Coordinates of N, CA, C and O in Angstrom, one line a residue:
M8 N 0.8 -1.2 0.0 CA 0.0 0.0 0.0 C 0.9 1.2 0.0 O 1.8 1.4 0.8
A9 N 0.6 2.2 -0.9 CA 1.4 3.4 -0.9 C 1.0 4.4 0.2 O -0.1 4.5 0.6
A10 N 2.0 5.0 0.7 CA 1.8 6.0 1.8 C 1.3 7.3 1.2 O 1.6 7.6 0.1
Q11 N 0.6 8.0 2.0 CA 0.2 9.4 1.7 C 0.7 10.4 2.7 O 0.6 10.2 3.9
L12 N 1.4 11.4 2.2 CA 2.0 12.4 3.1 C 0.8 13.3 3.5 O 0.0 13.7 2.7
E13 N 0.9 13.7 4.8 CA -0.1 14.7 5.3 C 0.3 16.1 5.0 O 1.5 16.3 4.8
T14 N -0.6 17.0 5.2 CA -0.3 18.4 4.9 C 0.9 18.9 5.7 O 1.7 19.6 5.2
I15 N 1.1 18.5 6.9 CA 2.2 19.0 7.7 C 3.6 18.6 7.1 O 4.5 19.4 7.1
A16 N 3.7 17.4 6.5 CA 4.9 17.0 5.8 C 5.1 17.7 4.5 O 6.2 18.1 4.2
L17 N 4.1 17.9 3.8 CA 4.2 18.7 2.5 C 4.6 20.1 2.8 O 5.4 20.7 2.1
D18 N 3.9 20.7 3.8 CA 4.2 22.1 4.1 C 5.6 22.3 4.6 O 6.2 23.4 4.5
F19 N 6.2 21.3 5.3 CA 7.6 21.5 5.7 C 8.5 21.8 4.6 O 9.3 22.8 4.7
G20 N 8.4 21.1 3.5 CA 9.3 21.4 2.3 C 8.9 22.8 1.7 O 9.8 23.6 1.4
L21 N 7.6 23.0 1.5 CA 7.2 24.3 0.9 C 7.6 25.5 1.8 O 7.9 26.6 1.3
N22 N 7.5 25.3 3.1 CA 7.8 26.4 4.0 C 9.3 26.8 4.0 O 9.6 27.9 4.3
Q23 N 10.2 25.9 3.5 CA 11.6 26.2 3.4 C 11.7 27.3 2.3 O 12.5 28.2 2.4
L24 N 10.9 27.2 1.2 CA 10.8 28.3 0.2 C 10.4 29.6 0.8 O 11.0 30.6 0.6
H25 N 9.3 29.6 1.6 CA 8.8 30.8 2.3 C 9.8 31.4 3.2 O 10.1 32.6 3.2
T26 N 10.4 30.6 4.0 CA 11.3 31.0 5.1 C 12.7 31.5 4.6 O 13.3 32.5 5.1
N27 N 13.3 30.7 3.7 CA 14.7 30.9 3.4 C 15.1 31.6 2.1 O 16.2 32.1 1.9
V28 N 14.2 31.5 1.1 CA 14.6 32.1 -0.2 C 14.6 33.6 -0.1 O 13.7 34.3 0.4
T29 N 15.8 34.2 -0.5 CA 16.0 35.6 -0.4 C 16.0 36.3 -1.8 O 15.7 37.5 -1.9
H30 N 16.3 35.6 -2.9 CA 16.4 36.2 -4.2 C 15.7 35.3 -5.3 O 15.8 34.1 -5.2
I31 N 15.2 35.9 -6.3 CA 14.8 35.3 -7.5 C 15.7 35.8 -8.6 O 15.8 37.0 -8.7
T32 N 16.4 34.9 -9.3 CA 17.3 35.3 -10.3 C 16.8 34.9 -11.7 O 16.0 34.0 -11.8
V33 N 17.3 35.5 -12.7 CA 17.1 35.1 -14.1 C 18.5 34.7 -14.7 O 19.5 35.4 -14.4
C34 N 18.5 33.6 -15.5 CA 19.7 33.0 -15.9 C 19.7 32.7 -17.4 O 18.6 32.4 -17.9
A35 N 20.8 32.6 -18.0 CA 21.0 32.2 -19.4 C 21.0 30.7 -19.5 O 20.3 30.1 -20.3
A36 N 21.7 30.0 -18.6 CA 21.8 28.6 -18.6 C 20.9 28.0 -17.5 O 20.6 28.7 -16.5
E37 N 20.5 26.8 -17.6 CA 19.7 26.1 -16.6 C 20.4 26.2 -15.3 O 21.5 25.6 -15.2
P38 N 19.8 26.8 -14.3 CA 20.5 26.9 -13.0 C 20.3 25.7 -12.1 O 19.5 25.6 -11.2
T39 N 21.1 24.7 -12.4 CA 21.1 23.4 -11.6 C 21.9 23.4 -10.4 O 22.0 22.4 -9.7
S40 N 22.6 24.5 -10.1 CA 23.4 24.7 -8.9 C 23.3 26.1 -8.4 O 23.0 27.0 -9.2
Y41 N 23.7 26.3 -7.2 CA 23.7 27.7 -6.6 C 24.7 28.6 -7.4 O 24.4 29.7 -7.7
A42 N 25.9 28.0 -7.8 CA 26.9 28.8 -8.6 C 26.3 29.2 -9.9 O 26.6 30.4 -10.3
I43 N 25.6 28.4 -10.6 CA 25.0 28.8 -11.9 C 24.0 29.9 -11.7 O 23.9 30.9 -12.4
A44 N 23.1 29.7 -10.7 CA 22.0 30.6 -10.4 C 22.5 32.0 -10.0 O 21.8 33.0 -10.1
T45 N 23.7 32.1 -9.4 CA 24.1 33.3 -8.8 C 25.4 33.9 -9.4 O 25.9 35.0 -9.0
S46 N 26.0 33.1 -10.3 CA 27.3 33.6 -10.8 C 27.5 33.3 -12.3 O 27.3 34.2 -13.1
T47 N 27.8 32.1 -12.6 CA 28.2 31.7 -14.0 C 27.0 31.9 -15.0 O 27.3 32.1 -16.2
G48 N 25.8 31.7 -14.6 CA 24.6 31.8 -15.5 C 23.8 33.0 -15.2 O 22.8 33.3 -15.9
L49 N 24.1 33.8 -14.2 CA 23.3 34.9 -13.7 C 23.2 36.0 -14.7 O 24.3 36.5 -15.2
L50 N 22.0 36.5 -15.0 CA 21.8 37.7 -15.8 C 21.2 38.8 -15.0 O 21.4 40.0 -15.3
G51 N 20.5 38.5 -14.0 CA 19.8 39.5 -13.1 C 19.2 38.9 -11.9 O 19.1 37.7 -11.8
F52 N 18.8 39.8 -11.0 CA 18.3 39.3 -9.7 C 17.3 40.3 -9.1 O 17.3 41.4 -9.5
N53 N 16.4 39.8 -8.2 CA 15.6 40.6 -7.4 C 15.8 40.1 -6.0 O 15.6 39.0 -5.7
S54 N 16.2 41.0 -5.1 CA 16.4 40.7 -3.7 C 15.1 41.0 -2.9 O 14.6 42.1 -2.9
F55 N 14.6 40.0 -2.2 CA 13.3 40.2 -1.4 C 13.6 40.1 0.1 O 12.8 40.7 0.8
G56 N 14.7 39.5 0.5 CA 14.9 39.2 1.9 C 14.1 38.0 2.3 O 13.2 37.6 1.6
A57 N 14.6 37.3 3.3 CA 14.0 36.1 3.8 C 12.5 36.3 4.2 O 12.2 37.3 4.7
S58 N 11.7 35.3 3.9 CA 10.3 35.3 4.1 C 9.4 36.2 3.3 O 8.3 36.4 3.5
N59 N 10.1 36.8 2.2 CA 9.3 37.7 1.4 C 9.2 37.3 -0.1 O 8.4 37.8 -0.8
A60 N 10.0 36.3 -0.5 CA 10.0 35.9 -1.9 C 8.8 35.0 -2.2 O 8.2 35.0 -3.3
F61 N 8.4 34.2 -1.2 CA 7.3 33.3 -1.3 C 6.3 33.4 -0.1 O 6.8 33.6 1.0
G62 N 5.1 33.2 -0.4 CA 4.1 33.2 0.7 C 4.1 31.9 1.5 O 4.9 31.0 1.2
V63 N 3.2 31.8 2.5 CA 3.1 30.5 3.3 C 2.4 29.4 2.5 O 1.6 29.7 1.6
P64 N 2.7 28.2 2.8 CA 2.0 27.1 2.1 C 0.5 27.1 2.2 O 0.0 27.5 3.3
A65 N -0.2 26.8 1.2 CA -1.7 26.8 1.2 C -2.2 25.8 0.2 O -1.4 25.4 -0.7
T66 N -3.5 25.4 0.3 CA -4.1 24.6 -0.7 C -4.4 25.4 -2.0 O -5.0 26.4 -1.9
S67 N -3.9 25.0 -3.1 CA -4.1 25.7 -4.4 C -5.2 25.1 -5.2 O -5.7 25.6 -6.1
S68 N -5.5 23.8 -4.9 CA -6.6 23.1 -5.5 C -6.9 21.9 -4.6 O -6.3 21.7 -3.6
A69 N -7.9 21.1 -5.0 CA -8.2 19.9 -4.2 C -7.1 19.0 -4.0 O -7.0 18.2 -3.0
S70 N -6.1 19.0 -4.9 CA -5.0 18.0 -4.8 C -3.6 18.6 -4.7 O -2.7 17.8 -4.9
L71 N -3.5 19.9 -4.5 CA -2.2 20.5 -4.5 C -2.0 21.4 -3.3 O -2.9 22.1 -2.8
R72 N -0.8 21.3 -2.7 CA -0.3 22.3 -1.7 C 0.7 23.2 -2.4 O 1.5 22.6 -3.2
A73 N 0.7 24.5 -2.2 CA 1.6 25.3 -3.0 C 2.0 26.6 -2.2 O 1.4 26.9 -1.2
V74 N 3.1 27.2 -2.7 CA 3.5 28.5 -2.3 C 3.5 29.4 -3.5 O 3.8 28.9 -4.6
S75 N 3.1 30.6 -3.4 CA 3.1 31.6 -4.5 C 4.3 32.6 -4.3 O 4.5 33.1 -3.2
S76 N 4.9 32.9 -5.4 CA 6.0 33.8 -5.3 C 5.5 35.2 -5.3 O 4.3 35.5 -5.7
A77 N 6.3 36.1 -4.8 CA 6.0 37.6 -5.0 C 6.3 37.9 -6.4 O 7.2 37.3 -7.1
A78 N 5.6 38.8 -7.0 CA 5.9 39.3 -8.4 C 7.2 40.1 -8.3 O 7.4 40.8 -7.4
V79 N 8.0 39.9 -9.3 CA 9.2 40.8 -9.5 C 8.8 42.0 -10.3 O 8.3 41.8 -11.5
T80 N 8.9 43.2 -9.8 CA 8.5 44.3 -10.5 C 9.6 45.2 -11.0 O 9.5 46.0 -11.9
A81 N 10.8 45.1 -10.4 CA 11.9 45.9 -10.7 C 13.2 45.2 -10.4 O 14.1 45.7 -9.7
G82 N 13.4 44.0 -11.0 CA 14.6 43.2 -10.9 C 15.7 43.9 -11.6 O 15.5 44.6 -12.6
T83 N 17.0 43.7 -11.2 CA 18.1 44.4 -11.8 C 18.8 43.4 -12.8 O 19.2 42.3 -12.4
I84 N 19.0 43.8 -14.0 CA 19.8 43.1 -15.0 C 21.3 43.5 -14.8 O 21.6 44.7 -14.9
T85 N 22.1 42.5 -14.6 CA 23.6 42.8 -14.4 C 24.5 42.4 -15.5 O 25.6 42.9 -15.6
T86 N 24.0 41.6 -16.4 CA 24.8 41.1 -17.6 C 23.9 41.0 -18.8 O 22.8 40.5 -18.7
N87 N 24.5 41.3 -20.0 CA 23.8 41.2 -21.2 C 23.6 39.7 -21.5 O 24.5 38.9 -21.2
G88 N 22.5 39.3 -22.2 CA 22.3 37.9 -22.6 C 20.9 37.6 -22.9 O 20.1 38.5 -23.0
T89 N 20.6 36.3 -23.0 CA 19.2 35.9 -23.2 C 18.8 35.1 -22.0 O 19.3 34.0 -21.6
A90 N 17.8 35.6 -21.3 CA 17.2 35.0 -20.1 C 16.3 33.9 -20.5 O 15.4 34.1 -21.3
N91 N 16.5 32.7 -20.0 CA 15.7 31.5 -20.3 C 15.2 30.8 -19.1 O 14.3 30.0 -19.2
W92 N 15.8 31.1 -17.9 CA 15.4 30.4 -16.7 C 15.3 31.3 -15.5 O 15.8 32.4 -15.5
W93 N 14.6 30.9 -14.5 CA 14.5 31.6 -13.2 C 15.0 30.6 -12.1 O 15.0 29.4 -12.3
A94 N 15.5 31.2 -11.0 CA 15.9 30.4 -9.9 C 15.5 31.1 -8.6 O 15.5 32.3 -8.5
A95 N 15.2 30.3 -7.6 CA 14.9 30.8 -6.2 C 16.1 30.3 -5.3 O 16.3 29.1 -5.2
V96 N 16.8 31.3 -4.8 CA 18.0 31.0 -4.0 C 17.9 31.7 -2.6 O 17.3 32.7 -2.4
D97 N 18.7 31.0 -1.7 CA 18.9 31.6 -0.4 C 20.3 32.0 -0.4 O 21.3 31.2 -0.3
E98 N 20.5 33.3 -0.5 CA 21.9 33.9 -0.6 C 22.6 33.8 0.7 O 23.8 33.6 0.8
T99 N 21.9 33.8 1.8 CA 22.5 33.8 3.2 C 23.2 32.4 3.4 O 24.3 32.4 3.9
N100 N 22.6 31.3 2.9 CA 23.2 30.0 3.1 C 23.7 29.4 1.8 O 23.9 28.1 1.8
S101 N 23.8 30.2 0.8 CA 24.3 29.7 -0.5 C 23.6 28.4 -1.0 O 24.2 27.4 -1.4
S102 N 22.3 28.5 -1.1 CA 21.5 27.3 -1.4 C 20.5 27.6 -2.6 O 19.9 28.7 -2.6
L103 N 20.4 26.7 -3.5 CA 19.4 26.8 -4.6 C 18.2 25.9 -4.1 O 18.4 24.8 -3.8
Y104 N 17.0 26.5 -4.2 CA 15.8 25.8 -3.7 C 14.9 25.4 -4.9 O 14.2 24.3 -4.7
A105 N 14.9 26.1 -5.9 CA 14.0 25.7 -7.1 C 14.4 26.5 -8.3 O 15.1 27.5 -8.2
H106 N 14.1 25.9 -9.5 CA 14.3 26.6 -10.7 C 13.3 26.2 -11.8 O 12.7 25.1 -11.6
G107 N 13.2 27.0 -12.8 CA 12.3 26.6 -13.9 C 12.5 27.5 -15.1 O 13.3 28.4 -15.0
S108 N 11.9 27.0 -16.2 CA 12.1 27.8 -17.4 C 11.1 29.0 -17.5 O 10.0 28.9 -16.9
L109 N 11.5 30.0 -18.1 CA 10.7 31.2 -18.3 C 9.7 30.8 -19.4 O 10.0 30.0 -20.3
S110 N 8.5 31.4 -19.4 CA 7.5 31.1 -20.5 C 8.0 31.5 -21.8 O 7.6 30.9 -22.8
A111 N 8.9 32.5 -21.9 CA 9.5 32.9 -23.2 C 10.9 33.4 -22.9 O 11.1 34.1 -21.9
S112 N 11.8 33.2 -23.8 CA 13.2 33.7 -23.7 C 13.1 35.2 -23.9 O 12.2 35.7 -24.6
Q113 N 14.0 35.9 -23.2 CA 14.0 37.4 -23.4 C 15.5 37.9 -23.4 O 16.3 37.5 -22.5
V114 N 15.8 38.7 -24.4 CA 17.1 39.3 -24.5 C 17.1 40.4 -23.5 O 16.2 41.2 -23.5
V115 N 18.2 40.5 -22.7 CA 18.3 41.5 -21.6 C 19.6 42.3 -21.7 O 20.6 41.7 -22.3
T116 N 19.6 43.5 -21.2 CA 20.8 44.4 -21.3 C 21.1 44.9 -19.9 O 20.2 45.3 -19.2
A117 N 22.4 44.8 -19.6 CA 22.8 45.2 -18.3 C 22.4 46.7 -18.0 O 22.4 47.5 -18.9
G118 N 22.0 46.9 -16.8 CA 21.5 48.2 -16.4 C 20.0 48.4 -16.5 O 19.4 49.3 -16.0
N119 N 19.3 47.5 -17.2 CA 17.9 47.6 -17.3 C 17.2 46.8 -16.2 O 17.9 46.2 -15.4
T120 N 15.9 46.8 -16.2 CA 15.2 46.0 -15.1 C 14.4 44.9 -15.8 O 14.2 44.9 -17.0
F121 N 13.9 44.0 -15.0 CA 13.1 42.9 -15.5 C 11.9 42.7 -14.5 O 12.0 43.1 -13.4
S122 N 10.9 42.1 -15.0 CA 9.7 41.7 -14.2 C 9.3 40.3 -14.5 O 9.6 39.8 -15.6
L123 N 8.7 39.7 -13.5 CA 8.2 38.3 -13.6 C 6.9 38.3 -12.8 O 6.8 38.8 -11.7
A124 N 5.8 37.8 -13.4 CA 4.6 37.6 -12.7 C 4.7 36.6 -11.6 O 5.6 35.8 -11.6
S125 N 3.9 36.7 -10.6 CA 3.8 35.7 -9.5 C 3.6 34.3 -10.1 O 2.9 34.2 -11.1
F126 N 4.2 33.3 -9.5 CA 4.0 31.9 -10.0 C 3.9 31.0 -8.7 O 4.3 31.4 -7.7
N127 N 3.4 29.8 -9.0 CA 3.2 28.8 -7.9 C 4.2 27.7 -8.0 O 4.6 27.3 -9.1
I128 N 4.7 27.2 -6.9 CA 5.4 25.9 -6.8 C 4.6 25.0 -6.0 O 4.2 25.4 -4.9
S129 N 4.2 23.9 -6.5 CA 3.2 23.0 -5.8 C 3.7 21.6 -5.7 O 4.6 21.1 -6.4
I130 N 3.1 20.9 -4.7 CA 3.3 19.5 -4.5 C 1.9 18.8 -4.4 O 1.0 19.3 -3.7
P131 N 1.7 17.7 -5.1 CA 0.4 17.0 -5.0 C 0.1 16.5 -3.6 O 1.0 16.1 -2.9
Q132 N -1.1 16.7 -3.1 CA -1.5 16.3 -1.8 C -1.8 14.8 -1.7 O -1.6 14.2 -0.7
H133 N -2.4 14.2 -2.7 CA -2.8 12.8 -2.7 C -2.4 12.1 -3.9 O -2.4 12.5 -4.9

């Protein structure tokens, strides 16, 4: 028989995003490590501070627990390139928590700003 995780167990993982993520970055290369997300693949970032980049875990549908990101309204582009990915990082503890592809690639120029709409990261409940 397969085990089912209860909300408290699901929320523990999601709460780490809420509590620890300090920055959302945009990257040229898939950010599969903290170094790529914050250095070698980094094109820009938005600093939120801990507990501000993602909300608290909540039910997003009958079968999902999720956290919603804050919208990025004035992220800083630091390097010219083509943004293809986003990453959620904890700069304080040098940790990568999540990453995903952008809905569309975007050519960016250092000194400009970027924005990202709020998005959800979810875990199935059952």
